[in-house]
């Protein structure tokens, strides 16, 4: 009856992690709910809580990463090459948007949110370059957008892919 770890809590944690991994892999919350005997609203709550935990972890890791960087500078060595704060931030974005890590750059494009990012990923479009190589008519059909909206989306993606240099 205590609050410690037991088999039931451990299995519940594993189930939660598995469900969130499915979401990151592009499975909709509704589909996960239907196939894993739970409610989509509960999954949304789990997603929100996990985002909060990852946000807090990112802040903690940011402090620890800075301390590691400072310590490495004092010791004249190279700091850890994988800052934990970045990993926590990326995982938070993966959970929030339901996309794999390699697709995170898509959400930097104005107009690309969870649904559109998931639709792009479902068709193998993971990067801005992949998006720019996709014919506009295919994007119109996939994203259910009209030609002017797709043109604007591609223009914004192109700007992100090839930022202009100020001279």
PDB file of C-alpha atoms in Angstrom:
ATOM      1  CA  UNK A   1       0.000   0.000   0.000  1.00  0.00           C
ATOM      2  CA  UNK A   2       3.075   2.255   0.121  1.00  0.00           C
ATOM      3  CA  UNK A   3       4.138   4.714  -2.541  1.00  0.00           C
ATOM      4  CA  UNK A   4       7.251   2.785  -3.554  1.00  0.00           C
ATOM      5  CA  UNK A   5       7.854   0.953  -6.783  1.00  0.00           C
ATOM      6  CA  UNK A   6       6.016  -2.322  -7.228  1.00  0.00           C
ATOM      7  CA  UNK A   7       5.220  -4.566 -10.211  1.00  0.00           C
ATOM      8  CA  UNK A   8       1.923  -2.821 -10.977  1.00  0.00           C
ATOM      9  CA  UNK A   9       3.480   0.652 -11.004  1.00  0.00           C
ATOM     10  CA  UNK A  10       6.441  -0.530 -13.040  1.00  0.00           C
ATOM     11  CA  UNK A  11       4.178  -2.142 -15.640  1.00  0.00           C
ATOM     12  CA  UNK A  12       2.011   0.989 -15.754  1.00  0.00           C
ATOM     13  CA  UNK A  13       5.124   3.109 -16.367  1.00  0.00           C
ATOM     14  CA  UNK A  14       6.262   0.761 -19.134  1.00  0.00           C
ATOM     15  CA  UNK A  15       2.800   0.929 -20.729  1.00  0.00           C
ATOM     16  CA  UNK A  16       2.844   4.736 -20.588  1.00  0.00           C
ATOM     17  CA  UNK A  17       6.309   4.859 -22.146  1.00  0.00           C
ATOM     18  CA  UNK A  18       5.236   2.406 -24.857  1.00  0.00           C
ATOM     19  CA  UNK A  19       2.123   4.435 -25.673  1.00  0.00           C
ATOM     20  CA  UNK A  20       4.105   7.666 -25.936  1.00  0.00           C
ATOM     21  CA  UNK A  21       6.685   5.926 -28.155  1.00  0.00           C
ATOM     22  CA  UNK A  22       3.855   4.868 -30.471  1.00  0.00           C
ATOM     23  CA  UNK A  23       2.690   8.485 -30.582  1.00  0.00           C
ATOM     24  CA  UNK A  24       6.216   9.687 -31.407  1.00  0.00           C
ATOM     25  CA  UNK A  25       6.303   7.065 -34.148  1.00  0.00           C
ATOM     26  CA  UNK A  26       3.282   8.763 -35.715  1.00  0.00           C
ATOM     27  CA  UNK A  27       0.331   6.774 -34.406  1.00  0.00           C
ATOM     28  CA  UNK A  28      -2.577   9.064 -33.524  1.00  0.00           C
ATOM     29  CA  UNK A  29      -3.771   9.250 -29.931  1.00  0.00           C
ATOM     30  CA  UNK A  30      -7.190   8.049 -31.089  1.00  0.00           C
ATOM     31  CA  UNK A  31      -5.703   4.936 -32.706  1.00  0.00           C
ATOM     32  CA  UNK A  32      -3.565   4.220 -29.657  1.00  0.00           C
ATOM     33  CA  UNK A  33      -6.623   4.554 -27.419  1.00  0.00           C
ATOM     34  CA  UNK A  34      -8.637   2.151 -29.573  1.00  0.00           C
ATOM     35  CA  UNK A  35      -5.927  -0.490 -29.762  1.00  0.00           C
ATOM     36  CA  UNK A  36      -4.632  -0.307 -26.175  1.00  0.00           C
ATOM     37  CA  UNK A  37      -7.807  -0.126 -24.102  1.00  0.00           C
ATOM     38  CA  UNK A  38      -7.518   3.451 -22.865  1.00  0.00           C
ATOM     39  CA  UNK A  39      -9.085   6.837 -23.505  1.00  0.00           C
ATOM     40  CA  UNK A  40      -7.699   9.478 -25.876  1.00  0.00           C
ATOM     41  CA  UNK A  41      -8.314  12.107 -23.167  1.00  0.00           C
ATOM     42  CA  UNK A  42      -6.115  10.128 -20.759  1.00  0.00           C
ATOM     43  CA  UNK A  43      -3.398   9.953 -23.422  1.00  0.00           C
ATOM     44  CA  UNK A  44      -3.639  13.720 -23.945  1.00  0.00           C
ATOM     45  CA  UNK A  45      -3.202  14.193 -20.207  1.00  0.00           C
ATOM     46  CA  UNK A  46      -0.246  11.789 -20.183  1.00  0.00           C
ATOM     47  CA  UNK A  47       1.271  13.693 -23.108  1.00  0.00           C
ATOM     48  CA  UNK A  48       0.833  17.024 -21.285  1.00  0.00           C
ATOM     49  CA  UNK A  49       2.314  15.680 -18.043  1.00  0.00           C
ATOM     50  CA  UNK A  50       5.245  14.131 -19.868  1.00  0.00           C
ATOM     51  CA  UNK A  51       5.879  17.461 -21.601  1.00  0.00           C
ATOM     52  CA  UNK A  52       5.983  19.186 -18.211  1.00  0.00           C
ATOM     53  CA  UNK A  53       8.420  16.593 -16.857  1.00  0.00           C
ATOM     54  CA  UNK A  54      10.640  16.928 -19.932  1.00  0.00           C
ATOM     55  CA  UNK A  55      10.538  20.722 -19.653  1.00  0.00           C
ATOM     56  CA  UNK A  56      11.696  20.486 -16.041  1.00  0.00           C
ATOM     57  CA  UNK A  57      14.342  17.918 -17.010  1.00  0.00           C
ATOM     58  CA  UNK A  58      15.551  20.245 -19.760  1.00  0.00           C
ATOM     59  CA  UNK A  59      15.983  23.073 -17.279  1.00  0.00           C
ATOM     60  CA  UNK A  60      17.853  20.851 -14.824  1.00  0.00           C
ATOM     61  CA  UNK A  61      20.023  19.439 -17.599  1.00  0.00           C
ATOM     62  CA  UNK A  62      20.695  22.980 -18.837  1.00  0.00           C
ATOM     63  CA  UNK A  63      22.238  23.829 -15.481  1.00  0.00           C
ATOM     64  CA  UNK A  64      24.180  20.567 -15.378  1.00  0.00           C
ATOM     65  CA  UNK A  65      25.358  20.983 -18.984  1.00  0.00           C
ATOM     66  CA  UNK A  66      26.585  24.511 -18.197  1.00  0.00           C
ATOM     67  CA  UNK A  67      28.422  23.199 -15.138  1.00  0.00           C
ATOM     68  CA  UNK A  68      30.000  20.454 -17.296  1.00  0.00           C
ATOM     69  CA  UNK A  69      31.003  23.033 -19.914  1.00  0.00           C
ATOM     70  CA  UNK A  70      32.542  25.292 -17.261  1.00  0.00           C
ATOM     71  CA  UNK A  71      34.324  22.347 -15.606  1.00  0.00           C
ATOM     72  CA  UNK A  72      35.693  21.176 -18.965  1.00  0.00           C
ATOM     73  CA  UNK A  73      36.944  24.698 -19.737  1.00  0.00           C
ATOM     74  CA  UNK A  74      38.745  24.852 -16.374  1.00  0.00           C
ATOM     75  CA  UNK A  75      40.252  21.410 -16.992  1.00  0.00           C
ATOM     76  CA  UNK A  76      41.153  22.343 -20.591  1.00  0.00           C
ATOM     77  CA  UNK A  77      39.238  19.450 -22.106  1.00  0.00           C
ATOM     78  CA  UNK A  78      36.370  19.053 -24.538  1.00  0.00           C
ATOM     79  CA  UNK A  79      32.935  19.042 -22.848  1.00  0.00           C
ATOM     80  CA  UNK A  80      30.418  16.266 -23.342  1.00  0.00           C
ATOM     81  CA  UNK A  81      29.323  16.401 -26.981  1.00  0.00           C
ATOM     82  CA  UNK A  82      25.664  15.468 -26.286  1.00  0.00           C
ATOM     83  CA  UNK A  83      24.111  18.101 -24.064  1.00  0.00           C
ATOM     84  CA  UNK A  84      21.285  16.506 -22.114  1.00  0.00           C
ATOM     85  CA  UNK A  85      19.195  19.689 -22.251  1.00  0.00           C
ATOM     86  CA  UNK A  86      18.984  19.390 -26.038  1.00  0.00           C
ATOM     87  CA  UNK A  87      17.935  15.752 -25.789  1.00  0.00           C
ATOM     88  CA  UNK A  88      15.197  16.657 -23.281  1.00  0.00           C
ATOM     89  CA  UNK A  89      14.018  19.558 -25.487  1.00  0.00           C
ATOM     90  CA  UNK A  90      13.895  17.349 -28.576  1.00  0.00           C
ATOM     91  CA  UNK A  91      12.033  14.575 -26.758  1.00  0.00           C
ATOM     92  CA  UNK A  92       9.519  17.118 -25.479  1.00  0.00           C
ATOM     93  CA  UNK A  93       8.902  18.294 -29.060  1.00  0.00           C
ATOM     94  CA  UNK A  94       8.584  14.689 -30.223  1.00  0.00           C
ATOM     95  CA  UNK A  95       5.934  14.024 -27.579  1.00  0.00           C
ATOM     96  CA  UNK A  96       4.095  17.302 -28.196  1.00  0.00           C
ATOM     97  CA  UNK A  97       3.940  16.894 -31.975  1.00  0.00           C
ATOM     98  CA  UNK A  98       3.896  13.097 -32.259  1.00  0.00           C
ATOM     99  CA  UNK A  99       6.859  12.978 -34.633  1.00  0.00           C
ATOM    100  CA  UNK A 100      10.288  11.325 -34.673  1.00  0.00           C
ATOM    101  CA  UNK A 101      13.381  13.342 -33.831  1.00  0.00           C
ATOM    102  CA  UNK A 102      14.530  13.566 -37.439  1.00  0.00           C
ATOM    103  CA  UNK A 103      11.306  15.447 -38.316  1.00  0.00           C
ATOM    104  CA  UNK A 104      11.591  18.185 -35.684  1.00  0.00           C
ATOM    105  CA  UNK A 105      12.798  20.751 -38.200  1.00  0.00           C
ATOM    106  CA  UNK A 106       9.417  20.564 -39.973  1.00  0.00           C
ATOM    107  CA  UNK A 107       7.649  22.213 -37.053  1.00  0.00           C
ATOM    108  CA  UNK A 108       9.857  25.298 -37.438  1.00  0.00           C
ATOM    109  CA  UNK A 109       7.858  26.096 -40.586  1.00  0.00           C
ATOM    110  CA  UNK A 110       4.944  28.428 -39.813  1.00  0.00           C
ATOM    111  CA  UNK A 111       1.733  26.548 -40.536  1.00  0.00           C
ATOM    112  CA  UNK A 112       3.140  23.106 -39.707  1.00  0.00           C
ATOM    113  CA  UNK A 113       1.694  21.803 -36.472  1.00  0.00           C
ATOM    114  CA  UNK A 114       1.084  18.299 -35.153  1.00  0.00           C
ATOM    115  CA  UNK A 115      -1.435  17.124 -37.753  1.00  0.00           C
ATOM    116  CA  UNK A 116       0.475  18.403 -40.770  1.00  0.00           C
ATOM    117  CA  UNK A 117       3.834  17.202 -39.433  1.00  0.00           C
ATOM    118  CA  UNK A 118       2.349  13.758 -38.802  1.00  0.00           C
ATOM    119  CA  UNK A 119       0.830  13.697 -42.295  1.00  0.00           C
ATOM    120  CA  UNK A 120       4.200  14.598 -43.834  1.00  0.00           C
ATOM    121  CA  UNK A 121       6.047  11.983 -41.774  1.00  0.00           C
ATOM    122  CA  UNK A 122       3.497   9.330 -42.759  1.00  0.00           C
ATOM    123  CA  UNK A 123       4.580   9.899 -46.373  1.00  0.00           C
ATOM    124  CA  UNK A 124       8.315   9.798 -45.631  1.00  0.00           C
ATOM    125  CA  UNK A 125       8.809  13.569 -45.519  1.00  0.00           C
ATOM    126  CA  UNK A 126      11.042  14.170 -42.501  1.00  0.00           C
ATOM    127  CA  UNK A 127      13.062  17.260 -43.370  1.00  0.00           C
ATOM    128  CA  UNK A 128      12.631  20.664 -44.942  1.00  0.00           C
ATOM    129  CA  UNK A 129      14.657  19.443 -47.923  1.00  0.00           C
ATOM    130  CA  UNK A 130      12.294  16.451 -48.300  1.00  0.00           C
ATOM    131  CA  UNK A 131       9.371  18.899 -48.233  1.00  0.00           C
ATOM    132  CA  UNK A 132      10.935  21.162 -50.843  1.00  0.00           C
ATOM    133  CA  UNK A 133      11.516  18.155 -53.140  1.00  0.00           C
ATOM    134  CA  UNK A 134       7.854  17.105 -52.946  1.00  0.00           C
ATOM    135  CA  UNK A 135       5.688  18.354 -55.827  1.00  0.00           C
ATOM    136  CA  UNK A 136       3.210  21.046 -54.800  1.00  0.00           C
ATOM    137  CA  UNK A 137       0.208  19.069 -56.084  1.00  0.00           C
ATOM    138  CA  UNK A 138       1.157  16.143 -53.792  1.00  0.00           C
ATOM    139  CA  UNK A 139       1.429  18.504 -50.819  1.00  0.00           C
ATOM    140  CA  UNK A 140      -1.957  20.021 -51.663  1.00  0.00           C
ATOM    141  CA  UNK A 141      -3.531  16.573 -51.552  1.00  0.00           C
ATOM    142  CA  UNK A 142      -1.615  15.354 -48.502  1.00  0.00           C
ATOM    143  CA  UNK A 143      -2.131  18.466 -46.377  1.00  0.00           C
ATOM    144  CA  UNK A 144      -5.588  19.275 -47.769  1.00  0.00           C
ATOM    145  CA  UNK A 145      -4.482  22.797 -48.668  1.00  0.00           C
ATOM    146  CA  UNK A 146      -5.122  25.024 -51.659  1.00  0.00           C
ATOM    147  CA  UNK A 147      -2.365  26.082 -54.011  1.00  0.00           C
ATOM    148  CA  UNK A 148      -1.728  29.541 -52.446  1.00  0.00           C
ATOM    149  CA  UNK A 149      -1.347  27.995 -48.987  1.00  0.00           C
ATOM    150  CA  UNK A 150       1.088  25.358 -50.252  1.00  0.00           C
ATOM    151  CA  UNK A 151       3.043  28.033 -52.140  1.00  0.00           C
ATOM    152  CA  UNK A 152       3.342  30.078 -48.941  1.00  0.00           C
ATOM    153  CA  UNK A 153       4.357  26.998 -46.956  1.00  0.00           C
ATOM    154  CA  UNK A 154       7.051  26.151 -49.500  1.00  0.00           C
ATOM    155  CA  UNK A 155       8.263  29.749 -49.536  1.00  0.00           C
ATOM    156  CA  UNK A 156       8.633  29.690 -45.748  1.00  0.00           C
ATOM    157  CA  UNK A 157      10.366  26.300 -45.895  1.00  0.00           C
ATOM    158  CA  UNK A 158      12.733  27.611 -48.560  1.00  0.00           C
ATOM    159  CA  UNK A 159      13.570  30.615 -46.370  1.00  0.00           C
ATOM    160  CA  UNK A 160      14.420  28.304 -43.472  1.00  0.00           C
ATOM    161  CA  UNK A 161      16.464  25.991 -45.686  1.00  0.00           C
ATOM    162  CA  UNK A 162      18.425  28.803 -47.303  1.00  0.00           C
ATOM    163  CA  UNK A 163      18.553  31.785 -44.969  1.00  0.00           C
ATOM    164  CA  UNK A 164      19.625  34.942 -46.706  1.00  0.00           C
ATOM    165  CA  UNK A 165      22.913  36.384 -45.631  1.00  0.00           C
ATOM    166  CA  UNK A 166      23.090  40.009 -44.680  1.00  0.00           C
ATOM    167  CA  UNK A 167      25.924  41.848 -46.395  1.00  0.00           C
TER     168      UNK A 167
END
